[in-house]
Structure formats: structure tokens, C-alpha cells
PDB file of C-alpha atoms and ligand atoms in Angstrom:
ATOM      1  CA  MET S  19       0.000   0.000   0.000  1.00 85.00           C
ATOM      2  CA  SER S  20       1.367   3.410  -0.882  1.00 94.00           C
ATOM      3  CA  LEU S  21       2.426   5.767   1.897  1.00 97.00           C
ATOM      4  CA  VAL S  22       2.068   9.531   1.678  1.00 98.00           C
ATOM      5  CA  VAL S  23       3.572  11.933   4.199  1.00 98.00           C
ATOM      6  CA  LEU S  24       1.703  15.236   4.022  1.00 98.00           C
ATOM      7  CA  LYS S  25       2.761  18.381   5.839  1.00 97.00           C
ATOM      8  CA  LEU S  26       0.130  21.020   6.380  1.00 98.00           C
ATOM      9  CA  GLY S  27       1.990  24.277   6.882  1.00 95.00           C
ATOM     10  CA  GLY S  28       1.060  26.352   9.897  1.00 95.00           C
ATOM     11  CA  SER S  29       0.092  29.127   7.483  1.00 93.00           C
ATOM     12  CA  VAL S  30      -2.512  26.834   5.885  1.00 96.00           C
ATOM     13  CA  VAL S  31      -4.321  25.711   9.023  1.00 97.00           C
ATOM     14  CA  THR S  32      -3.910  28.868  11.148  1.00 97.00           C
ATOM     15  CA  ASP S  33      -4.093  32.608  10.713  1.00 94.00           C
ATOM     16  CA  LYS S  34      -0.360  33.205  11.114  1.00 81.00           C
ATOM     17  CA  ASP S  35      -0.731  36.797  12.304  1.00 83.00           C
ATOM     18  CA  GLU S  36      -3.426  36.262  14.977  1.00 90.00           C
ATOM     19  CA  PRO S  37      -2.227  34.366  18.072  1.00 93.00           C
ATOM     20  CA  GLU S  38      -3.788  30.907  18.440  1.00 96.00           C
ATOM     21  CA  THR S  39      -6.330  31.275  15.661  1.00 97.00           C
ATOM     22  CA  VAL S  40      -7.334  28.356  13.448  1.00 98.00           C
ATOM     23  CA  ASP S  41      -8.013  29.143   9.777  1.00 97.00           C
ATOM     24  CA  GLU S  42     -11.264  27.191   9.629  1.00 97.00           C
ATOM     25  CA  ALA S  43     -11.596  27.233   5.835  1.00 97.00           C
ATOM     26  CA  GLY S  44      -7.963  26.259   5.348  1.00 97.00           C
ATOM     27  CA  LEU S  45      -8.215  23.451   7.872  1.00 98.00           C
ATOM     28  CA  ALA S  46     -11.463  22.155   6.332  1.00 98.00           C
ATOM     29  CA  ALA S  47      -9.925  21.980   2.849  1.00 97.00           C
ATOM     30  CA  ALA S  48      -6.801  20.281   4.206  1.00 98.00           C
ATOM     31  CA  ALA S  49      -8.859  17.765   6.181  1.00 98.00           C
ATOM     32  CA  ASP S  50     -10.921  16.959   3.064  1.00 98.00           C
ATOM     33  CA  ALA S  51      -7.674  16.234   1.208  1.00 98.00           C
ATOM     34  CA  VAL S  52      -6.368  13.972   3.984  1.00 98.00           C
ATOM     35  CA  ALA S  53      -9.698  12.111   4.033  1.00 98.00           C
ATOM     36  CA  SER S  54      -9.373  11.443   0.279  1.00 98.00           C
ATOM     37  CA  LEU S  55      -5.762  10.261   0.639  1.00 97.00           C
ATOM     38  CA  ALA S  56      -6.728   7.968   3.526  1.00 98.00           C
ATOM     39  CA  GLU S  57      -9.359   6.264   1.356  1.00 97.00           C
ATOM     40  CA  SER S  58      -6.764   4.951  -1.081  1.00 93.00           C
ATOM     41  CA  GLY S  59      -3.632   4.368   1.013  1.00 96.00           C
ATOM     42  CA  GLN S  60      -1.668   5.076   4.164  1.00 98.00           C
ATOM     43  CA  VAL S  61      -1.080   8.661   5.192  1.00 98.00           C
ATOM     44  CA  VAL S  62       0.919  10.375   7.895  1.00 98.00           C
ATOM     45  CA  VAL S  63       0.019  13.993   8.578  1.00 98.00           C
ATOM     46  CA  VAL S  64       2.424  16.547  10.035  1.00 98.00           C
ATOM     47  CA  HIS S  65       1.307  20.077  10.766  1.00 98.00           C
ATOM     48  CA  GLY S  66       3.328  23.176  11.486  1.00 96.00           C
ATOM     49  CA  GLY S  67       3.097  25.672  14.303  1.00 96.00           C
ATOM     50  CA  GLY S  68       1.545  28.728  12.671  1.00 94.00           C
ATOM     51  CA  SER S  69       0.152  31.180  15.189  1.00 94.00           C
ATOM     52  CA  PHE S  70       0.086  28.521  17.922  1.00 96.00           C
ATOM     53  CA  GLY S  71       3.740  27.444  18.203  1.00 92.00           C
ATOM     54  CA  HIS S  72       5.782  30.289  16.778  1.00 90.00           C
ATOM     55  CA  HIS S  73       4.503  33.109  18.984  1.00 91.00           C
ATOM     56  CA  HIS S  74       5.087  31.079  22.153  1.00 94.00           C
ATOM     57  CA  ALA S  75       8.526  29.956  20.932  1.00 96.00           C
ATOM     58  CA  ALA S  76       9.515  33.582  20.241  1.00 94.00           C
ATOM     59  CA  ASP S  77       8.153  34.691  23.647  1.00 95.00           C
ATOM     60  CA  HIS S  78      10.356  32.130  25.395  1.00 96.00           C
ATOM     61  CA  GLY S  79      13.423  32.794  23.208  1.00 97.00           C
ATOM     62  CA  VAL S  80      13.447  29.239  21.850  1.00 97.00           C
ATOM     63  CA  SER S  81      14.373  28.316  18.274  1.00 95.00           C
ATOM     64  CA  SER S  82      15.719  25.232  16.539  1.00 91.00           C
ATOM     65  CA  GLU S  83      19.232  26.268  17.683  1.00 90.00           C
ATOM     66  CA  THR S  84      18.633  28.115  20.947  1.00 95.00           C
ATOM     67  CA  GLY S  85      17.187  26.017  23.731  1.00 98.00           C
ATOM     68  CA  THR S  86      15.721  26.551  27.173  1.00 98.00           C
ATOM     69  CA  HIS S  87      15.778  24.687  30.481  1.00 98.00           C
ATOM     70  CA  ASP S  88      12.616  26.477  31.609  1.00 98.00           C
ATOM     71  CA  ALA S  89      10.052  23.687  31.913  1.00 98.00           C
ATOM     72  CA  ALA S  90       7.163  26.167  32.115  1.00 98.00           C
ATOM     73  CA  GLY S  91       8.257  27.686  28.793  1.00 98.00           C
ATOM     74  CA  VAL S  92       8.575  24.238  27.198  1.00 98.00           C
ATOM     75  CA  ARG S  93       5.087  23.385  28.382  1.00 98.00           C
ATOM     76  CA  ALA S  94       3.649  26.670  27.120  1.00 98.00           C
ATOM     77  CA  ILE S  95       4.948  25.956  23.604  1.00 98.00           C
ATOM     78  CA  HIS S  96       3.967  22.276  23.697  1.00 98.00           C
ATOM     79  CA  ASP S  97       0.500  22.941  25.122  1.00 98.00           C
ATOM     80  CA  ALA S  98      -0.205  25.476  22.369  1.00 98.00           C
ATOM     81  CA  MET S  99       0.812  22.883  19.782  1.00 98.00           C
ATOM     82  CA  LYS S 100      -1.419  20.301  21.437  1.00 98.00           C
ATOM     83  CA  ARG S 101      -4.348  22.727  21.134  1.00 98.00           C
ATOM     84  CA  LEU S 102      -3.709  23.077  17.404  1.00 98.00           C
ATOM     85  CA  ASN S 103      -3.209  19.298  17.095  1.00 98.00           C
ATOM     86  CA  ASP S 104      -6.611  18.772  18.750  1.00 98.00           C
ATOM     87  CA  ALA S 105      -8.233  21.091  16.202  1.00 98.00           C
ATOM     88  CA  VAL S 106      -6.619  19.129  13.335  1.00 98.00           C
ATOM     89  CA  LEU S 107      -7.647  15.788  14.867  1.00 98.00           C
ATOM     90  CA  ASP S 108     -11.216  17.033  15.341  1.00 98.00           C
ATOM     91  CA  ALA S 109     -11.463  18.165  11.717  1.00 98.00           C
ATOM     92  CA  LEU S 110     -10.177  14.773  10.532  1.00 98.00           C
ATOM     93  CA  SER S 111     -12.398  12.817  12.864  1.00 98.00           C
ATOM     94  CA  GLU S 112     -15.453  14.763  11.625  1.00 98.00           C
ATOM     95  CA  ARG S 113     -14.628  13.378   8.174  1.00 98.00           C
ATOM     96  CA  GLY S 114     -14.406   9.792   9.387  1.00 98.00           C
ATOM     97  CA  VAL S 115     -10.586   9.694   9.417  1.00 98.00           C
ATOM     98  CA  ALA S 116      -9.164   7.494  12.218  1.00 98.00           C
ATOM     99  CA  ALA S 117      -6.642  10.167  13.214  1.00 98.00           C
ATOM    100  CA  LEU S 118      -4.482   9.805  16.332  1.00 98.00           C
ATOM    101  CA  PRO S 119      -1.897  12.194  17.823  1.00 98.00           C
ATOM    102  CA  VAL S 120       1.840  11.540  18.027  1.00 98.00           C
ATOM    103  CA  HIS S 121       3.511  14.261  20.109  1.00 98.00           C
ATOM    104  CA  PRO S 122       7.213  14.645  19.236  1.00 98.00           C
ATOM    105  CA  LEU S 123       8.086  15.999  22.729  1.00 98.00           C
ATOM    106  CA  SER S 124       7.191  12.610  24.190  1.00 98.00           C
ATOM    107  CA  ALA S 125       8.436  10.517  21.271  1.00 95.00           C
ATOM    108  CA  GLY S 126      11.852  11.829  20.229  1.00 97.00           C
ATOM    109  CA  ALA S 127      14.910  13.935  21.047  1.00 98.00           C
ATOM    110  CA  ARG S 128      17.750  15.824  19.464  1.00 97.00           C
ATOM    111  CA  LYS S 129      21.382  14.825  19.783  1.00 97.00           C
ATOM    112  CA  GLU S 130      24.117  17.353  20.591  1.00 96.00           C
ATOM    113  CA  ASP S 131      24.821  17.885  16.886  1.00 93.00           C
ATOM    114  CA  GLY S 132      21.159  18.867  16.425  1.00 91.00           C
ATOM    115  CA  SER S 133      20.216  15.710  14.537  1.00 92.00           C
ATOM    116  CA  LEU S 134      16.759  14.364  15.249  1.00 95.00           C
ATOM    117  CA  SER S 135      16.134  10.943  16.716  1.00 97.00           C
ATOM    118  CA  LEU S 136      12.475  10.033  16.202  1.00 98.00           C
ATOM    119  CA  PRO S 137      11.545   6.451  17.115  1.00 97.00           C
ATOM    120  CA  LEU S 138       8.881   5.318  14.661  1.00 98.00           C
ATOM    121  CA  ALA S 139       7.283   2.350  16.447  1.00 97.00           C
ATOM    122  CA  ALA S 140       4.137   4.249  17.442  1.00 97.00           C
ATOM    123  CA  THR S 141       3.637   5.776  13.995  1.00 98.00           C
ATOM    124  CA  GLU S 142       4.390   2.500  12.181  1.00 98.00           C
ATOM    125  CA  THR S 143       2.032   0.468  14.347  1.00 98.00           C
ATOM    126  CA  MET S 144      -0.738   3.031  14.029  1.00 98.00           C
ATOM    127  CA  LEU S 145      -0.387   2.874  10.228  1.00 98.00           C
ATOM    128  CA  ALA S 146      -0.436  -0.929  10.233  1.00 98.00           C
ATOM    129  CA  GLU S 147      -3.597  -0.848  12.320  1.00 98.00           C
ATOM    130  CA  GLY S 148      -5.373   1.533   9.959  1.00 98.00           C
ATOM    131  CA  PHE S 149      -4.935   4.763  11.908  1.00 98.00           C
ATOM    132  CA  VAL S 150      -3.718   8.082  10.535  1.00 98.00           C
ATOM    133  CA  PRO S 151      -0.911   9.414  12.768  1.00 98.00           C
ATOM    134  CA  VAL S 152      -0.879  13.198  13.108  1.00 99.00           C
ATOM    135  CA  LEU S 153       2.429  14.721  14.249  1.00 98.00           C
ATOM    136  CA  HIS S 154       3.277  18.384  14.650  1.00 98.00           C
ATOM    137  CA  GLY S 155       6.166  20.791  14.950  1.00 98.00           C
ATOM    138  CA  ASP S 156       7.004  20.834  18.637  1.00 98.00           C
ATOM    139  CA  VAL S 157       9.501  21.630  21.329  1.00 98.00           C
ATOM    140  CA  ILE S 158      11.760  18.659  22.006  1.00 98.00           C
ATOM    141  CA  ALA S 159      14.532  17.648  24.443  1.00 98.00           C
ATOM    142  CA  HIS S 160      17.936  18.521  22.962  1.00 98.00           C
ATOM    143  CA  ALA S 161      21.217  17.212  24.407  1.00 98.00           C
ATOM    144  CA  GLY S 162      23.235  20.107  25.840  1.00 98.00           C
ATOM    145  CA  GLU S 163      20.537  22.714  25.045  1.00 97.00           C
ATOM    146  CA  GLY S 164      17.587  21.814  27.237  1.00 98.00           C
ATOM    147  CA  ALA S 165      14.777  21.836  24.712  1.00 98.00           C
ATOM    148  CA  THR S 166      14.623  23.365  21.215  1.00 98.00           C
ATOM    149  CA  ILE S 167      12.057  23.608  18.424  1.00 97.00           C
ATOM    150  CA  VAL S 168      11.698  20.773  15.960  1.00 96.00           C
ATOM    151  CA  SER S 169       9.972  21.933  12.783  1.00 92.00           C
ATOM    152  CA  GLY S 170       7.383  19.923  10.935  1.00 94.00           C
ATOM    153  CA  ASP S 171       9.819  19.809   8.019  1.00 89.00           C
ATOM    154  CA  ASP S 172      12.412  17.979  10.128  1.00 91.00           C
ATOM    155  CA  LEU S 173       9.727  15.515  11.153  1.00 96.00           C
ATOM    156  CA  VAL S 174       8.678  15.026   7.519  1.00 95.00           C
ATOM    157  CA  VAL S 175      12.262  14.175   6.552  1.00 92.00           C
ATOM    158  CA  SER S 176      12.631  11.657   9.413  1.00 94.00           C
ATOM    159  CA  LEU S 177       9.229  10.098   8.760  1.00 97.00           C
ATOM    160  CA  ALA S 178       9.563   9.920   4.983  1.00 96.00           C
ATOM    161  CA  SER S 179      13.010   8.324   5.070  1.00 92.00           C
ATOM    162  CA  GLY S 180      12.349   6.103   8.114  1.00 95.00           C
ATOM    163  CA  LEU S 181       9.000   4.815   6.862  1.00 97.00           C
ATOM    164  CA  GLY S 182       9.971   4.649   3.173  1.00 94.00           C
ATOM    165  CA  ALA S 183       7.286   7.067   1.967  1.00 96.00           C
ATOM    166  CA  ASP S 184       6.308   6.930  -1.698  1.00 95.00           C
ATOM    167  CA  ARG S 185       5.233  10.572  -1.923  1.00 95.00           C
ATOM    168  CA  VAL S 186       5.810  13.634   0.192  1.00 97.00           C
ATOM    169  CA  GLY S 187       3.673  16.753   0.054  1.00 97.00           C
ATOM    170  CA  LEU S 188       4.272  20.109   1.676  1.00 95.00           C
ATOM    171  CA  CYS S 189       1.294  22.380   1.489  1.00 96.00           C
ATOM    172  CA  SER S 190       1.968  26.003   2.462  1.00 90.00           C
ATOM    173  CA  THR S 191       0.377  29.290   1.397  1.00 88.00           C
ATOM    174  CA  VAL S 192       2.743  29.801  -1.552  1.00 88.00           C
ATOM    175  CA  PRO S 193       2.125  27.863  -4.799  1.00 94.00           C
ATOM    176  CA  GLY S 194       5.654  26.404  -4.816  1.00 91.00           C
ATOM    177  CA  VAL S 195       9.232  27.593  -4.529  1.00 88.00           C
ATOM    178  CA  LEU S 196       9.303  30.912  -6.385  1.00 86.00           C
ATOM    179  CA  ASP S 197      12.107  32.357  -8.498  1.00 85.00           C
ATOM    180  CA  THR S 198      13.098  36.045  -8.284  1.00 84.00           C
ATOM    181  CA  ASP S 199      10.320  36.940 -10.785  1.00 88.00           C
ATOM    182  CA  GLY S 200       7.727  35.279  -8.586  1.00 87.00           C
ATOM    183  CA  GLU S 201       7.294  32.292 -10.917  1.00 92.00           C
ATOM    184  CA  VAL S 202       7.063  28.756  -9.548  1.00 93.00           C
ATOM    185  CA  ILE S 203      10.301  26.811 -10.098  1.00 92.00           C
ATOM    186  CA  PRO S 204       9.005  23.476 -11.449  1.00 94.00           C
ATOM    187  CA  GLU S 205      11.928  21.319 -10.273  1.00 94.00           C
ATOM    188  CA  ILE S 206      14.866  21.675  -7.866  1.00 93.00           C
ATOM    189  CA  THR S 207      17.591  19.033  -7.838  1.00 93.00           C
ATOM    190  CA  ALA S 208      20.306  21.048  -6.022  1.00 89.00           C
ATOM    191  CA  PHE S 209      20.172  23.990  -3.594  1.00 85.00           C
ATOM    192  CA  GLU S 210      22.062  26.118  -6.121  1.00 83.00           C
ATOM    193  CA  ASP S 211      19.069  25.816  -8.535  1.00 82.00           C
ATOM    194  CA  ALA S 212      17.110  28.114  -6.257  1.00 81.00           C
ATOM    195  CA  ALA S 213      19.633  29.716  -3.873  1.00 80.00           C
ATOM    196  CA  GLU S 214      19.171  33.241  -5.277  1.00 78.00           C
ATOM    197  CA  ALA S 215      15.411  33.088  -4.960  1.00 78.00           C
ATOM    198  CA  LEU S 216      15.180  31.687  -1.438  1.00 76.00           C
ATOM    199  CA  GLY S 217      14.493  34.355   1.153  1.00 61.00           C
ATOM    200  CA  GLY S 218      13.249  34.175   4.769  1.00 49.00           C
ATOM    201  CA  SER S 219       9.642  33.790   5.822  1.00 45.00           C
ATOM    202  CA  GLU S 220       7.854  37.117   6.404  1.00 45.00           C
ATOM    203  CA  SER S 221       5.972  36.248   9.594  1.00 44.00           C
ATOM    204  CA  THR S 222       7.566  35.058  12.846  1.00 46.00           C
ATOM    205  CA  ASP S 223       9.032  31.672  11.928  1.00 49.00           C
ATOM    206  CA  VAL S 224      11.711  30.365  14.254  1.00 49.00           C
ATOM    207  CA  THR S 225      12.595  27.399  12.086  1.00 50.00           C
ATOM    208  CA  GLY S 226      14.025  29.042   8.989  1.00 55.00           C
ATOM    209  CA  GLY S 227      11.531  29.641   6.149  1.00 67.00           C
ATOM    210  CA  MET S 228      11.683  28.211   2.643  1.00 75.00           C
ATOM    211  CA  ALA S 229      15.489  27.937   2.304  1.00 79.00           C
ATOM    212  CA  ALA S 230      15.670  25.557   5.257  1.00 75.00           C
ATOM    213  CA  LYS S 231      12.742  23.556   3.876  1.00 77.00           C
ATOM    214  CA  VAL S 232      14.436  23.074   0.483  1.00 85.00           C
ATOM    215  CA  ARG S 233      17.709  21.940   2.052  1.00 82.00           C
ATOM    216  CA  LYS S 234      15.915  19.355   4.164  1.00 79.00           C
ATOM    217  CA  LEU S 235      13.822  18.051   1.277  1.00 87.00           C
ATOM    218  CA  LEU S 236      16.848  17.672  -0.982  1.00 89.00           C
ATOM    219  CA  ALA S 237      18.190  15.228   1.607  1.00 80.00           C
ATOM    220  CA  LEU S 238      15.159  12.931   1.155  1.00 86.00           C
ATOM    221  CA  GLY S 239      15.104   9.712  -0.842  1.00 79.00           C
ATOM    222  CA  ALA S 240      11.620  10.386  -2.250  1.00 91.00           C
ATOM    223  CA  PRO S 241      10.495  13.324  -4.396  1.00 91.00           C
ATOM    224  CA  ALA S 242       8.799  16.069  -2.391  1.00 96.00           C
ATOM    225  CA  HIS S 243       6.132  18.373  -3.766  1.00 97.00           C
ATOM    226  CA  VAL S 244       5.834  21.934  -2.460  1.00 94.00           C
ATOM    227  CA  PHE S 245       2.516  23.535  -3.355  1.00 96.00           C
ATOM    228  CA  GLY S 246      -0.181  25.911  -2.163  1.00 96.00           C
ATOM    229  CA  PRO S 247      -3.724  25.148  -1.002  1.00 96.00           C
ATOM    230  CA  ASP S 248      -4.903  25.310  -4.638  1.00 96.00           C
ATOM    231  CA  GLY S 249      -2.601  22.390  -5.409  1.00 97.00           C
ATOM    232  CA  LEU S 250      -4.010  20.096  -2.724  1.00 97.00           C
ATOM    233  CA  SER S 251      -6.556  18.318  -4.922  1.00 96.00           C
ATOM    234  CA  ALA S 252      -3.976  17.814  -7.692  1.00 97.00           C
ATOM    235  CA  PHE S 253      -1.569  16.297  -5.158  1.00 97.00           C
ATOM    236  CA  VAL S 254      -4.324  14.016  -3.856  1.00 97.00           C
ATOM    237  CA  ALA S 255      -4.996  12.957  -7.469  1.00 96.00           C
ATOM    238  CA  GLY S 256      -1.342  11.910  -7.845  1.00 95.00           C
ATOM    239  CA  GLU S 257      -0.305  14.915  -9.938  1.00 95.00           C
ATOM    240  CA  SER S 258       2.698  17.202  -9.384  1.00 95.00           C
ATOM    241  CA  PRO S 259       1.489  20.678  -8.429  1.00 97.00           C
ATOM    242  CA  GLY S 260       3.988  23.405  -7.540  1.00 97.00           C
ATOM    243  CA  THR S 261       7.666  22.538  -7.249  1.00 96.00           C
ATOM    244  CA  VAL S 262       9.066  19.033  -7.101  1.00 96.00           C
ATOM    245  CA  ILE S 263      12.289  18.746  -5.082  1.00 95.00           C
ATOM    246  CA  ARG S 264      14.386  15.676  -5.671  1.00 92.00           C
ATOM    247  CA  GLY S 265      17.930  15.327  -4.378  1.00 83.00           C
ATOM    248  CA  GLU S 266      20.450  13.499  -6.560  1.00 75.00           C
TER     249      GLU S 266
HETATM  250  O1  LIG B 329       5.883  25.496  11.723  1.00 50.73           O
HETATM  251  C1  LIG B 329       7.380  24.732  14.421  1.00 50.73           C
HETATM  252  O2  LIG B 329       6.971  23.911  13.344  1.00 50.73           O
HETATM  253  P1  LIG B 329       6.989  24.486  11.848  1.00 50.73           P
HETATM  254  C2  LIG B 329       6.639  24.365  15.698  1.00 50.73           C
HETATM  255  O3  LIG B 329       6.764  23.286  10.991  1.00 50.73           O
HETATM  256  C3  LIG B 329       6.811  25.324  16.825  1.00 50.73           C
HETATM  257  O4  LIG B 329       8.334  25.099  11.589  1.00 50.73           O
HETATM  258  C4  LIG B 329       6.533  24.789  18.158  1.00 50.73           C
HETATM  259  C5  LIG B 329       7.171  26.578  16.718  1.00 50.73           C
END
């Protein structure tokens, strides 16, 4: 059975500029797409932080590199992400999807070099039993740093390579990776293909924006599709909306 790992960007399922606000229309469309994917194969969902995780992370001075030993701060970030995760799970459950949470804070850790260790037994067993695991960007224990942010993109890379995904989708609010003229770059096979065009994310995003996403996706074994909400149905249909990123 084919396995799809789909990341729903925080900007798709939340209003990124309003603290802790779900984008109901965006979430509904995304949940419809996941429900369609789940009808024909296995799917793992990962969602980003949007206005739930990033504001709290910035408030507590935590990023993917800078950690904290303040347990209250870690909980504030994690609890906000659990609230968003609940909203995603509810939307999926309303559509008959057997969605279950996997919280990275309790499942994985980062080594001193920053690399992510994400045991996959829970996710794998859920998939085998017909569930749809839903992970999320989170705060996570980090050797020598206390706890740092793990982005949904890092989780996608670990999940897709560890589980042997057939297709990877990253749905954000942009229609793909854009060149300097604002046109979608159809294919990226090396960072240099798009280096000039890759800027930072405009809203508060402690995990690095599009440049970091492209670097991580180039490291994957499977092709990854970066597309906007308008590309969701094409991705579900097995087409290649937006930009396809395949490392060589
Ligand atoms: O939005 C970050 O996940 P991302 C999650 O996928 C937090 O980068 C807690 C800020």
C-alpha cells in the first residue's frame, strides 16, 4: 500500500498573524484532502506551528538552535501545539478519518549535533492498524541545550526516510518555490538551482523559512512536492502541483 507523508503548513491551518487562531476554511480543505488520501492508502500527517507554536517559541526565546531549560516555557509551547493538534484531529475525525496524535516531545529527542532521533514504532504500528498518525512541529529535548524547536519539516524528513514514503507533500500558502520573478520553479535538484530566490519567511518563523525547507527536502530519498492550497486536490490525485524537489 502506498504511503504519503503530508505536511500542512502552519500558514494553511492557522491565521499566522493572529495568536492561536485556526483558519477554519484552510483546515477544512486540508482535512478533506487527507480524508481522500486515507481512502486509497496510508497517510501520515504533520502540521506546522503557525500562530500557535511560533509566537510562544519567540516569547520564550526558543528556536531550533537556541534552547531553554525552563520547563514552564517548554510546556507553554507544547500545550499550544497540542491545542492546534486537537483542532486538526477534530477536523479529521469529523470526516471519518481514524486520526491519532503523536507528540514529538514525548516521542523523540535531538542529539548534541542537532540531529533528530524520532523512534517510529508508534507511527508504524498506528499505520499498520489503519490509523492516521498526526504529528506536529514541537519543542523537544535537545542534548546540551535543554529543549529546542523541531519543525514539521524535520519531522517530515525523518518520517519519509524512516518509513519509506512513496510521496511527500508540503502544502503552504505559496504555490511552490518561487524564483526572483515570482514564478514557480518546477523542479529543484540542487540547492544552487534556487539559492538566489530563497528568502526568509515574512511572519515570525523560528525554524528558517523556505530555504531551510528546500535543504531538508533535498536530503530525502523520495520526491517532495511543495505547493499551495490550490494544489491540494492535484496532489491528492497523484499529480505534481507546484515545485518538485528531488535530491540526486
Ligand atoms: O511550523 C514549528 O513547526 P513548523 C513548531 O513546521 C513550533 O516550523 C513549536 C514553533
